PDB file of C-alpha atoms and ligand atoms in Angstrom:
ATOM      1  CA  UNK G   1       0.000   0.000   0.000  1.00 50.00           C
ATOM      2  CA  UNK G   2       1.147   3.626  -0.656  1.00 54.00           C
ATOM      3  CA  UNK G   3       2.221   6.192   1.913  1.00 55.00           C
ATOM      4  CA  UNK G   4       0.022   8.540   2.749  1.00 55.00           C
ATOM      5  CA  UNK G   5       1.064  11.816   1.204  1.00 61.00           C
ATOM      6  CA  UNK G   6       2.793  14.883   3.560  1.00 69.00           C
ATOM      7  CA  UNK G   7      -0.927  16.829   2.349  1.00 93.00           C
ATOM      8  CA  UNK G   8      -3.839  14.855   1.091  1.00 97.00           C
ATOM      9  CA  UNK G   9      -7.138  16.109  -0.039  1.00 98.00           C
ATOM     10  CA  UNK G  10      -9.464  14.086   2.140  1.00 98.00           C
ATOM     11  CA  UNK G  11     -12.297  14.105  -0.080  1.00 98.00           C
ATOM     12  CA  UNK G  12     -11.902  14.444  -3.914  1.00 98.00           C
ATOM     13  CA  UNK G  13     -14.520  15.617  -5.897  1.00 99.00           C
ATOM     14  CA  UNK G  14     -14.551  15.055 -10.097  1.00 99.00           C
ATOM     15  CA  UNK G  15     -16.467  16.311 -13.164  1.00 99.00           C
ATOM     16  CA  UNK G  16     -15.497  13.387 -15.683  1.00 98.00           C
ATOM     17  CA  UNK G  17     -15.372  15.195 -18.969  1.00 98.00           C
ATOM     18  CA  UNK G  18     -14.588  15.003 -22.430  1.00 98.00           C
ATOM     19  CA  UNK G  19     -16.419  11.459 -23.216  1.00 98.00           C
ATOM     20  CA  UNK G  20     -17.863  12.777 -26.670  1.00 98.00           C
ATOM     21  CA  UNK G  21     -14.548  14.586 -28.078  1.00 98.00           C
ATOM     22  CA  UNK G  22     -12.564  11.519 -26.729  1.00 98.00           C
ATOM     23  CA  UNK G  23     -14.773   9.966 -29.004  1.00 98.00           C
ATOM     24  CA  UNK G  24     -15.164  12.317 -32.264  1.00 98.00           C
ATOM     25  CA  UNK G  25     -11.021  12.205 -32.197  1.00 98.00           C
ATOM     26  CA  UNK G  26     -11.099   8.632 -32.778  1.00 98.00           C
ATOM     27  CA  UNK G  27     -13.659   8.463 -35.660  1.00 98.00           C
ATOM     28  CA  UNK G  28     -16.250   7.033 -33.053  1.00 98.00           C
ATOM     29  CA  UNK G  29     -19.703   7.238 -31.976  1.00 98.00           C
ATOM     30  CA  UNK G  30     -20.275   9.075 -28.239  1.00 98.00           C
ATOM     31  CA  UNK G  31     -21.364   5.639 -26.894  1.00 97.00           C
ATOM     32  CA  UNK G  32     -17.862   4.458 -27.087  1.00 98.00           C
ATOM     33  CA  UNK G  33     -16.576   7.506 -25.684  1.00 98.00           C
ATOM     34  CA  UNK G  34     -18.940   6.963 -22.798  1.00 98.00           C
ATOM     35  CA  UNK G  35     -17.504   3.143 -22.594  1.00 98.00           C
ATOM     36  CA  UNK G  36     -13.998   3.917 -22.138  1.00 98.00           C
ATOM     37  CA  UNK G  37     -14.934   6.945 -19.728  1.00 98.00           C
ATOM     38  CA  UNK G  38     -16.489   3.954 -17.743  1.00 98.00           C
ATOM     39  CA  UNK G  39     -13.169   2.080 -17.300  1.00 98.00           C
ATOM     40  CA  UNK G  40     -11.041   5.041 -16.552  1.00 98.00           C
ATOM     41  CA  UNK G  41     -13.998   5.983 -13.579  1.00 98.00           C
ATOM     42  CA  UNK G  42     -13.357   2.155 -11.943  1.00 97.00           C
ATOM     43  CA  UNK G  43      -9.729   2.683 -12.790  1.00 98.00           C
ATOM     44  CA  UNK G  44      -9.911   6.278 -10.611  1.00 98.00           C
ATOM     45  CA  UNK G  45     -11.980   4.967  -7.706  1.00 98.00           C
ATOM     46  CA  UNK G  46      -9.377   2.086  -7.314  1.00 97.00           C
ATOM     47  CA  UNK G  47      -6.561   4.678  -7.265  1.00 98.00           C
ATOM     48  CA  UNK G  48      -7.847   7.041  -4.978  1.00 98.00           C
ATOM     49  CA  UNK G  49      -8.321   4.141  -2.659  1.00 96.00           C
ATOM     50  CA  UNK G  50      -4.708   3.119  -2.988  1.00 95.00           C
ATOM     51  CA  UNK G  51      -4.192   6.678  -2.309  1.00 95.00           C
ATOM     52  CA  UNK G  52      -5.908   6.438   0.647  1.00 95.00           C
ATOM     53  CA  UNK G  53      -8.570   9.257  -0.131  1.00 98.00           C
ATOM     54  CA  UNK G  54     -11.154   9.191   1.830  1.00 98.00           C
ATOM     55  CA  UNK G  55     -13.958  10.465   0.055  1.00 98.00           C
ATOM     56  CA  UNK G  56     -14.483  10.499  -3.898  1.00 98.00           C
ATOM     57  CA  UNK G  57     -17.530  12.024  -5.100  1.00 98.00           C
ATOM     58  CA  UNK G  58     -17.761  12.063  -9.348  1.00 98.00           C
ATOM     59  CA  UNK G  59     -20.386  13.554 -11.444  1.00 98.00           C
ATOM     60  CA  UNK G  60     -21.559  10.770 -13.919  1.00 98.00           C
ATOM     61  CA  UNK G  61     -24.734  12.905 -14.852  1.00 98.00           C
ATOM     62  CA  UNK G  62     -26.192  15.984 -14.245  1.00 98.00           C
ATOM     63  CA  UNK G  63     -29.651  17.625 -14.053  1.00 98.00           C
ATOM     64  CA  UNK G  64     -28.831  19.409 -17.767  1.00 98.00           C
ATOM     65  CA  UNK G  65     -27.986  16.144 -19.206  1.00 98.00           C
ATOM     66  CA  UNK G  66     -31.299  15.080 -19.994  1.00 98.00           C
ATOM     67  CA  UNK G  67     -31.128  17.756 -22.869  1.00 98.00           C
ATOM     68  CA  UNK G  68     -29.214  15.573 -24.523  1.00 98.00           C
ATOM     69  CA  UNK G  69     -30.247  13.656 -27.853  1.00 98.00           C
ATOM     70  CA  UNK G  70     -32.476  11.118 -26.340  1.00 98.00           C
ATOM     71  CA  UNK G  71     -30.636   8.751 -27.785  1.00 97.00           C
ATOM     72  CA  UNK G  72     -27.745   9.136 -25.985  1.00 98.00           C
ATOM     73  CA  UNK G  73     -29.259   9.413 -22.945  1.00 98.00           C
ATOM     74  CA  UNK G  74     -31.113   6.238 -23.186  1.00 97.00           C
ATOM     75  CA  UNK G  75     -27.233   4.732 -23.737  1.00 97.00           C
ATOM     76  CA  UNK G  76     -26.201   6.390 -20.730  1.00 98.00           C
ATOM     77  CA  UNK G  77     -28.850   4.840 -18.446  1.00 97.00           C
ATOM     78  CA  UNK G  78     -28.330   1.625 -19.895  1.00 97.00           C
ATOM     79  CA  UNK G  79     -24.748   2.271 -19.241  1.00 97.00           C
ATOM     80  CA  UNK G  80     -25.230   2.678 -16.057  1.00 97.00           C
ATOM     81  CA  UNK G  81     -27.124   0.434 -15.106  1.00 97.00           C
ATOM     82  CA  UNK G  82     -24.726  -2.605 -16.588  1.00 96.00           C
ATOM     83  CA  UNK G  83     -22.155  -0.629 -14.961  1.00 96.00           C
ATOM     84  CA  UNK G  84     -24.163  -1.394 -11.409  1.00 95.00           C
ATOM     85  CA  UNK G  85     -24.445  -4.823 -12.022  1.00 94.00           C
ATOM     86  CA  UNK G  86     -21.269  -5.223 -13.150  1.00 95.00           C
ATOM     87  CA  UNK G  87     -19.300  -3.772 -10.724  1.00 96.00           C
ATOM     88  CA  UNK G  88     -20.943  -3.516  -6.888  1.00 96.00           C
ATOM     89  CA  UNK G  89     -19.367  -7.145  -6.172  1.00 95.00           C
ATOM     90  CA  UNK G  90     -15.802  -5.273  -7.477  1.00 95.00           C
ATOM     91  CA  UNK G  91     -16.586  -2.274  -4.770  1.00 97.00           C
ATOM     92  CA  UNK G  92     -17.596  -4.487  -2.340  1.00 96.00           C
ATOM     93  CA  UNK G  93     -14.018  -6.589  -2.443  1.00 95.00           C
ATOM     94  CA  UNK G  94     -12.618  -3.343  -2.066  1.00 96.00           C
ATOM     95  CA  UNK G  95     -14.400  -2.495   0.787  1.00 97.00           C
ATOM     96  CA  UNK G  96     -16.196   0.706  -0.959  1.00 98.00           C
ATOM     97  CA  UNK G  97     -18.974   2.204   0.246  1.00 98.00           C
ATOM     98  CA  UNK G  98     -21.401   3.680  -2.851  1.00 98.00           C
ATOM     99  CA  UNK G  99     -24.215   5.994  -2.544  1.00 97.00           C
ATOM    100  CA  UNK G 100     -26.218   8.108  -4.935  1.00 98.00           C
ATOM    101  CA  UNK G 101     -26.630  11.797  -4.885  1.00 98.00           C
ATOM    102  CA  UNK G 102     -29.172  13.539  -7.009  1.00 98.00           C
ATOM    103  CA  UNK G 103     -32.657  13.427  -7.190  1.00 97.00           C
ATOM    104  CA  UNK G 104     -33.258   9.782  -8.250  1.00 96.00           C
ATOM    105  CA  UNK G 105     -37.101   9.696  -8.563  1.00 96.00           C
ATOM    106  CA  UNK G 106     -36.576  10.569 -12.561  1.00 96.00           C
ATOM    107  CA  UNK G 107     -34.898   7.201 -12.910  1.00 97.00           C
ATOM    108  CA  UNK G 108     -36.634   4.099 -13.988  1.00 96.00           C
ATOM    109  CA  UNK G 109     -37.439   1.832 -10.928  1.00 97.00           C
ATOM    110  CA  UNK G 110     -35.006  -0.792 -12.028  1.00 96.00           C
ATOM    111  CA  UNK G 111     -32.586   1.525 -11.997  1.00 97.00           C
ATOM    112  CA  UNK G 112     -33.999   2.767  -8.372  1.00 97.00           C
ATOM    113  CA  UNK G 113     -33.815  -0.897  -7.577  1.00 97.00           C
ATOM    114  CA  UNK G 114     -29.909  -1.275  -8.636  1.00 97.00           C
ATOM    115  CA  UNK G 115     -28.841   1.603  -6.896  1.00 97.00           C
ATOM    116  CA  UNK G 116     -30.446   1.076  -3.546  1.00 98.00           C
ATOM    117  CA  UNK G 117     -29.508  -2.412  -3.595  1.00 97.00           C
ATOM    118  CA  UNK G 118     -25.628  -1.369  -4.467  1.00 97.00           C
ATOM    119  CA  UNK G 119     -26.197   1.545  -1.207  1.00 98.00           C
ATOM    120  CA  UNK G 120     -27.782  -1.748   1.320  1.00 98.00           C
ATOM    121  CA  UNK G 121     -24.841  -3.957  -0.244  1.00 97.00           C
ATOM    122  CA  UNK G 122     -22.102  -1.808   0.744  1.00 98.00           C
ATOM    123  CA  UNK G 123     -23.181   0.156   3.032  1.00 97.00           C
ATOM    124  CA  UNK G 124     -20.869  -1.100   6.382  1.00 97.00           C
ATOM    125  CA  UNK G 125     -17.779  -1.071   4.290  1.00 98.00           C
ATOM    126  CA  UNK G 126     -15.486   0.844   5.975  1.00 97.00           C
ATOM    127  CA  UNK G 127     -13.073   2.315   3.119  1.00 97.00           C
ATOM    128  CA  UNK G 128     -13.345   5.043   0.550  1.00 98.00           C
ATOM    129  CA  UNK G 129     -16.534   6.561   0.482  1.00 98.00           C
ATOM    130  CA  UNK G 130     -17.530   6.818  -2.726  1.00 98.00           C
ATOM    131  CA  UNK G 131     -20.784   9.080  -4.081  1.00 98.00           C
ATOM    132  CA  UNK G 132     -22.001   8.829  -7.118  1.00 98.00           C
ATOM    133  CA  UNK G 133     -23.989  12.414  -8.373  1.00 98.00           C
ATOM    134  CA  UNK G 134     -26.931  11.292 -10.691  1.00 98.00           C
ATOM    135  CA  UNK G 135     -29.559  13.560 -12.008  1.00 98.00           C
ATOM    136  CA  UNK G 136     -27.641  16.189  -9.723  1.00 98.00           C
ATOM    137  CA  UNK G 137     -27.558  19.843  -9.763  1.00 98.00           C
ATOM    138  CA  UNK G 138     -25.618  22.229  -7.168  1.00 98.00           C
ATOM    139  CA  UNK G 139     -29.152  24.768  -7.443  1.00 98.00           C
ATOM    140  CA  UNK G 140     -31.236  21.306  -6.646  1.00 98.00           C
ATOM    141  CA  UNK G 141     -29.446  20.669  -3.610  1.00 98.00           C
ATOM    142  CA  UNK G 142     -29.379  23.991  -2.558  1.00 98.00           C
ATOM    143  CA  UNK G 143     -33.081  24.428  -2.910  1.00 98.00           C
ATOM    144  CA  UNK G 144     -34.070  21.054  -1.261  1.00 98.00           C
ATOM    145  CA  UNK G 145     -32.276  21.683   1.769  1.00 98.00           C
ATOM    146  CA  UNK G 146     -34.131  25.073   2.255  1.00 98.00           C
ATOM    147  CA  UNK G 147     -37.686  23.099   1.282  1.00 98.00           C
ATOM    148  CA  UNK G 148     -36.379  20.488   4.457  1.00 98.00           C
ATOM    149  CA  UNK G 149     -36.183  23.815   6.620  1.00 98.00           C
ATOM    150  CA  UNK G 150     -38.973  25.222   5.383  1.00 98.00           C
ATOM    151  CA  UNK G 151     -41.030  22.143   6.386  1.00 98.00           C
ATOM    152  CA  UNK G 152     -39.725  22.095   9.811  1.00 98.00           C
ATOM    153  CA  UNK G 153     -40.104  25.498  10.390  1.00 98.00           C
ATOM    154  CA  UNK G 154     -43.987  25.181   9.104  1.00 98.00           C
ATOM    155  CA  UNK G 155     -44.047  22.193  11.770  1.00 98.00           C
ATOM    156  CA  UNK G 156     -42.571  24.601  14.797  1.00 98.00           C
ATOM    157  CA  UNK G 157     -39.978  22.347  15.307  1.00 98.00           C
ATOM    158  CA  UNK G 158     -37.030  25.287  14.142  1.00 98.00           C
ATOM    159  CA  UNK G 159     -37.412  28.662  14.364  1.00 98.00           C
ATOM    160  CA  UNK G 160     -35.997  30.503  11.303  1.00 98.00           C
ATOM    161  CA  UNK G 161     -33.217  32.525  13.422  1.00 98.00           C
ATOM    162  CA  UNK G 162     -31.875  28.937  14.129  1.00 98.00           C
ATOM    163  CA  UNK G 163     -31.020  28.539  10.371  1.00 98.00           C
ATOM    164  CA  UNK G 164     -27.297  29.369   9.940  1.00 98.00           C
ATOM    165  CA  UNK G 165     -24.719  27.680   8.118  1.00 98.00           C
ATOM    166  CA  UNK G 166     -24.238  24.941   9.873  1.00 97.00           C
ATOM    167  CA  UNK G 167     -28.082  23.811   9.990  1.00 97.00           C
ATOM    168  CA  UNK G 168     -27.757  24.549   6.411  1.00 98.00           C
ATOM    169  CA  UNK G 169     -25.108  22.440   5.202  1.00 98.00           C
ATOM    170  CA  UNK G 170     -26.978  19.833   7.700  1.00 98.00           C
ATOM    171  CA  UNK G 171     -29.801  19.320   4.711  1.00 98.00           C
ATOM    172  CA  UNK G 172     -27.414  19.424   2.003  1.00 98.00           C
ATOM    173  CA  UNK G 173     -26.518  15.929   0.100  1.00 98.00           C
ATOM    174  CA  UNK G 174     -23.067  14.581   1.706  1.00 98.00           C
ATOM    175  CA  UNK G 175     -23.744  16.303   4.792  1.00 98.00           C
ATOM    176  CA  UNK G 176     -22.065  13.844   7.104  1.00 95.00           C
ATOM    177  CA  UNK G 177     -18.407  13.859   5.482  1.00 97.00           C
ATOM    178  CA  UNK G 178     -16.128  16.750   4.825  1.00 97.00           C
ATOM    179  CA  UNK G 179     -16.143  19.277   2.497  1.00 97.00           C
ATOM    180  CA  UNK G 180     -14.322  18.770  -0.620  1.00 98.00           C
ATOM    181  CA  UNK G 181     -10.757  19.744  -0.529  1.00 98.00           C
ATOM    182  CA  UNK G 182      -9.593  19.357  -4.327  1.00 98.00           C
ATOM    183  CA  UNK G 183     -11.859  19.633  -7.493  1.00 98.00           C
ATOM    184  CA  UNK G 184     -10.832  18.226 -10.860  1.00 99.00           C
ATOM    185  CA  UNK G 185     -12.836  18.686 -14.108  1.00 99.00           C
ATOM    186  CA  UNK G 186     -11.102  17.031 -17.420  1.00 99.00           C
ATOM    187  CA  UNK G 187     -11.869  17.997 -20.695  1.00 98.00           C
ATOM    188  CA  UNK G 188     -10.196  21.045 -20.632  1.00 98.00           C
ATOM    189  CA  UNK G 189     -13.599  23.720 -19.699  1.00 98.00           C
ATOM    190  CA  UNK G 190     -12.807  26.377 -16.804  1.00 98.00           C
ATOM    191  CA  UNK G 191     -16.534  26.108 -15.123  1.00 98.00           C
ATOM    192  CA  UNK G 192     -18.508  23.986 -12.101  1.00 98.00           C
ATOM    193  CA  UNK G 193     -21.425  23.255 -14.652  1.00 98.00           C
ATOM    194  CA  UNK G 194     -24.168  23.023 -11.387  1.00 98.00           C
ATOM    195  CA  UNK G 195     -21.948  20.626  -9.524  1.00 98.00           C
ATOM    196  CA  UNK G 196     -21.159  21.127  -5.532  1.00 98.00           C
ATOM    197  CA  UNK G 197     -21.935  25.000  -5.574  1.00 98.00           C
ATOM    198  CA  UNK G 198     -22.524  24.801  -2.014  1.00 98.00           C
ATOM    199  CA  UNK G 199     -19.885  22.867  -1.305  1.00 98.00           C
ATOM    200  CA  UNK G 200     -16.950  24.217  -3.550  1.00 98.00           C
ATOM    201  CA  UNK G 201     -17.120  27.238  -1.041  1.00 98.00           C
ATOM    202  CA  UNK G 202     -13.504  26.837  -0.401  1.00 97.00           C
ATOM    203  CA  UNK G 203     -11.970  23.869  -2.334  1.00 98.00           C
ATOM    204  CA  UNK G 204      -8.689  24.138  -4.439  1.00 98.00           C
ATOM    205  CA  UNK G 205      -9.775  24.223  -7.830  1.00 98.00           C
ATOM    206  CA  UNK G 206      -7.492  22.004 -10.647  1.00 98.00           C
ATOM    207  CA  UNK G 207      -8.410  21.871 -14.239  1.00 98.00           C
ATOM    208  CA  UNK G 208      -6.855  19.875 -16.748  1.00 99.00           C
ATOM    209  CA  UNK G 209      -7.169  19.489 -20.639  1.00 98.00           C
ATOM    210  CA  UNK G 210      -7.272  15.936 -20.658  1.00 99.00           C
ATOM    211  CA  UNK G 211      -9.831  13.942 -21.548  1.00 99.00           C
ATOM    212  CA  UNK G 212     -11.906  11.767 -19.040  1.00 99.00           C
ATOM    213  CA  UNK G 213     -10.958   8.520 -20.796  1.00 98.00           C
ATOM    214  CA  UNK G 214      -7.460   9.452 -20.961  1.00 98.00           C
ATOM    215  CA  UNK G 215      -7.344  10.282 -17.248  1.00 98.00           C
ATOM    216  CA  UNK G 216      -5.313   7.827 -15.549  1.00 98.00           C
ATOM    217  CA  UNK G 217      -3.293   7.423 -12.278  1.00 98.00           C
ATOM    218  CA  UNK G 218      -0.490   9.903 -12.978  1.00 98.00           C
ATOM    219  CA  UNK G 219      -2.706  12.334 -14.187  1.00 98.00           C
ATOM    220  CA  UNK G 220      -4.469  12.063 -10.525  1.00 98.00           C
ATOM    221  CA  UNK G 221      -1.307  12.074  -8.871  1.00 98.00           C
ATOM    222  CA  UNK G 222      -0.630  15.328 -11.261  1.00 98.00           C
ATOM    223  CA  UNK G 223      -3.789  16.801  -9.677  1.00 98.00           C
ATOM    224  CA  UNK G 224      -2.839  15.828  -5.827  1.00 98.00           C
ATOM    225  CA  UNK G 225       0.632  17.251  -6.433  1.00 97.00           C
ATOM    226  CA  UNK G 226      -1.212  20.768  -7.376  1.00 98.00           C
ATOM    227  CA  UNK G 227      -2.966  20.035  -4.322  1.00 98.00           C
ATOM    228  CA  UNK G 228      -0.174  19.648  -1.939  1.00 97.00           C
ATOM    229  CA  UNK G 229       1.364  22.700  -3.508  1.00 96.00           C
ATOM    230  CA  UNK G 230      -1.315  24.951  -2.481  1.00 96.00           C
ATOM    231  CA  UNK G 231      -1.557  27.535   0.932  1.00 95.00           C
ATOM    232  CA  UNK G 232      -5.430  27.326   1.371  1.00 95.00           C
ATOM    233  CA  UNK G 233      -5.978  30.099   3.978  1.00 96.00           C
ATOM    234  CA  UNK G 234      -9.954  30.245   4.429  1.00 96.00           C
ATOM    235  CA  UNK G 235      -9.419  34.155   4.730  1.00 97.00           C
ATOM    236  CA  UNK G 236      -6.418  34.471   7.449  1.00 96.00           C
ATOM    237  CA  UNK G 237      -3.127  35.556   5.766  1.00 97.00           C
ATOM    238  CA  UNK G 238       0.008  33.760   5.002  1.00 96.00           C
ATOM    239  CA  UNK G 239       1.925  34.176   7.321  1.00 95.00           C
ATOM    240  CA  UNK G 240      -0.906  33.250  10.274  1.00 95.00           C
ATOM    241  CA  UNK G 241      -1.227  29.807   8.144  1.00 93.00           C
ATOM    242  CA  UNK G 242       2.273  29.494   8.701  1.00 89.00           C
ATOM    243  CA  UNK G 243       2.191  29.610  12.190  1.00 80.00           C
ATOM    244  CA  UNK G 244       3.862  33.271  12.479  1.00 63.00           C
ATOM    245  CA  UNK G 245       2.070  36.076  13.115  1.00 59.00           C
ATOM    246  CA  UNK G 246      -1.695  36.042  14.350  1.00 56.00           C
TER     247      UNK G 246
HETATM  248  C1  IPE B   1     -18.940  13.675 -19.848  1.00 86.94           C
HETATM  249  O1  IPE B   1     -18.511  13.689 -21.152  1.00 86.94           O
HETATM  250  C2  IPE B   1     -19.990  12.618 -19.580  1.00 86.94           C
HETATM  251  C3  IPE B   1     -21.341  13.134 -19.322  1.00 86.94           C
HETATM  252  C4  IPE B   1     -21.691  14.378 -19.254  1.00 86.94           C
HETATM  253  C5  IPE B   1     -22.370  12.144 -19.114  1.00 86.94           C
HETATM  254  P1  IPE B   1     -19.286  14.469 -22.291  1.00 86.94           P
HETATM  255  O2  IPE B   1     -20.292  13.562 -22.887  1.00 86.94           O
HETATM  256  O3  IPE B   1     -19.835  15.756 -21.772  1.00 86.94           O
HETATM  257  O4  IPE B   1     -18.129  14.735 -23.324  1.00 86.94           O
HETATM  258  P2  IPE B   1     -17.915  16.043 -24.225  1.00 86.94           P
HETATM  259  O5  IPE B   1     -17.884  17.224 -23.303  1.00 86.94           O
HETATM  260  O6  IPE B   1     -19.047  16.095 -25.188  1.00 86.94           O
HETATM  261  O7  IPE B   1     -16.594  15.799 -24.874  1.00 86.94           O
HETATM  262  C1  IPE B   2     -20.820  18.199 -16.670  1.00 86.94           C
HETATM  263  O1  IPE B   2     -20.422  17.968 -17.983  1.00 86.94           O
HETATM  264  C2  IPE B   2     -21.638  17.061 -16.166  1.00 86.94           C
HETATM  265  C3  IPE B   2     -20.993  15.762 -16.080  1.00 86.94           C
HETATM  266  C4  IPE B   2     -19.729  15.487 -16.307  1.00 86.94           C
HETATM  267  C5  IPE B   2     -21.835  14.691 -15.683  1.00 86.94           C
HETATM  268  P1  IPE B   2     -21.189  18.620 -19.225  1.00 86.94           P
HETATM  269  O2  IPE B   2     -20.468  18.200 -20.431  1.00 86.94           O
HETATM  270  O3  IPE B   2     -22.638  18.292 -19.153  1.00 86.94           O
HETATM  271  O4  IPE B   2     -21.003  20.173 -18.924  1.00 86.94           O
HETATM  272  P2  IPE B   2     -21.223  21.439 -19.878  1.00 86.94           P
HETATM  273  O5  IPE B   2     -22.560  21.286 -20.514  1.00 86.94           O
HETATM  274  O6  IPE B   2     -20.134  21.422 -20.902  1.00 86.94           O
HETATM  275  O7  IPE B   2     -21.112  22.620 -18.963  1.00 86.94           O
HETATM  276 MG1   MG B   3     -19.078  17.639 -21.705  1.00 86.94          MG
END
């Protein structure tokens, strides 16, 4: 097993990328873009386990996505759902633990069905935890957790003055592990696209032109290196990160 690095993102977050031009380069149809961006996402989460990461959460598909051809997002369904099947034994010997985030009720129940049985199957593993963000959307989240206040505070069981930042990120998805610490979006665009807006608050930022499919181990280890080369300061100054002056 690897050392664990001098500084480590604890929780990784990803925008995979790049599928379709990966694709059109080669002469190919999208689908097979969307194939080989599948292996290079089983090839990550195995690597940021080795890397000991803690948390890894990737953005397979987001709320905009189903303005895509239809076509192509009936492929990516089925996609994903032989990619369940396929691979929740694979987590599971890796002692992964999978969830969903993203607001699943547009899905098909079978594929309801495959992802709450891959959540029950690995839910007491113990090692990287691993979220999936399906039918997700940074303004979704942000909105459902205020409808979950809104509720209780119709109920009498908050008081609106309670509601501060905390409470907030309470009712936000991922709510019970940290906050990401490094972003990486392939495919070369400079933009968050509706992922984690609340969470991104304060998480180094890495951007790189390559390709989802062609992102492998090195090019993570390129990303954690940026990482470790960063002074994140959360609004104090340099030298009061450094231990100097307060
Ligand atoms: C990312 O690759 C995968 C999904 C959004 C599902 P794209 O399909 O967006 O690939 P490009 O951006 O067209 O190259
Ligand atoms: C973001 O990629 C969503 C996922 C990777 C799932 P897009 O390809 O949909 O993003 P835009 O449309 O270029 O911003
Ligand atoms: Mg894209």
């Amino acid at each position: 097993m690897t050392e664990p690095r001098e500084s480590l993102p604890r929780h990784v977050a990803i925008i995979m990328d790049g599928n379709g031009r990966w694709a059109r380069q080669r002469g190919k149809p999208r689908a097979s873009g969307h194939q080989a961006g599948f292996r290079t996402t089983r090839d990550i989460v195995e690597a940021c386990g080795k890397q000991q990461i803690e948390a890894l959460t990737m953005f397979a598909f987001s709320s905009e996505n189903w303005n895509r051809p239809q076509k192509e997002v009936g492929l990516l369904m089925d996609l994903f759902l032989r990619a369940l099947k396929s691979e929740v034994s694979k987590l599971c010997e890796n002692n992964v633990r999978i969830r969903f985030i993203g607001e699943r009720s547009a899905f098909q129940p079978k594929l309801r069905q495959e992802m709450d049985n891959a959540e029950a199957l690995t839910r007491d593993n113990t090692g990287l935890k691993l979220a999936i963000a399906v039918n997700y959307g940074g303004r979704w989240d942000i909105v459902n957790a205020a409808k979950q206040l809104a509720v209780q505070v119709r109920e009498g069981t908050l008081e609106p003055e309670q509601i501060d930042i905390d409470t907030f990120s309470q009712h936000v998805s991922l709510s019970e592990i940290t906050e990401p610490d490094l972003f990486i979006r392939t495919g070369g665009e400079k933009r968050i696209s509706n992922y984690l807006l609340w969470h991104l608050a304060y998480t180094e930022l890495y951007f790189t032109d390559v390709l989802w499919p062609d992102f492998c181990e090195a090019e993570l280890i390129n990303a954690l290196d940026f990482f470790a080369g960063r002074q994140r300061r959360f609004g104090k100054t340099g030298d009061q990160v450094k231990g100097g002056a307060v």
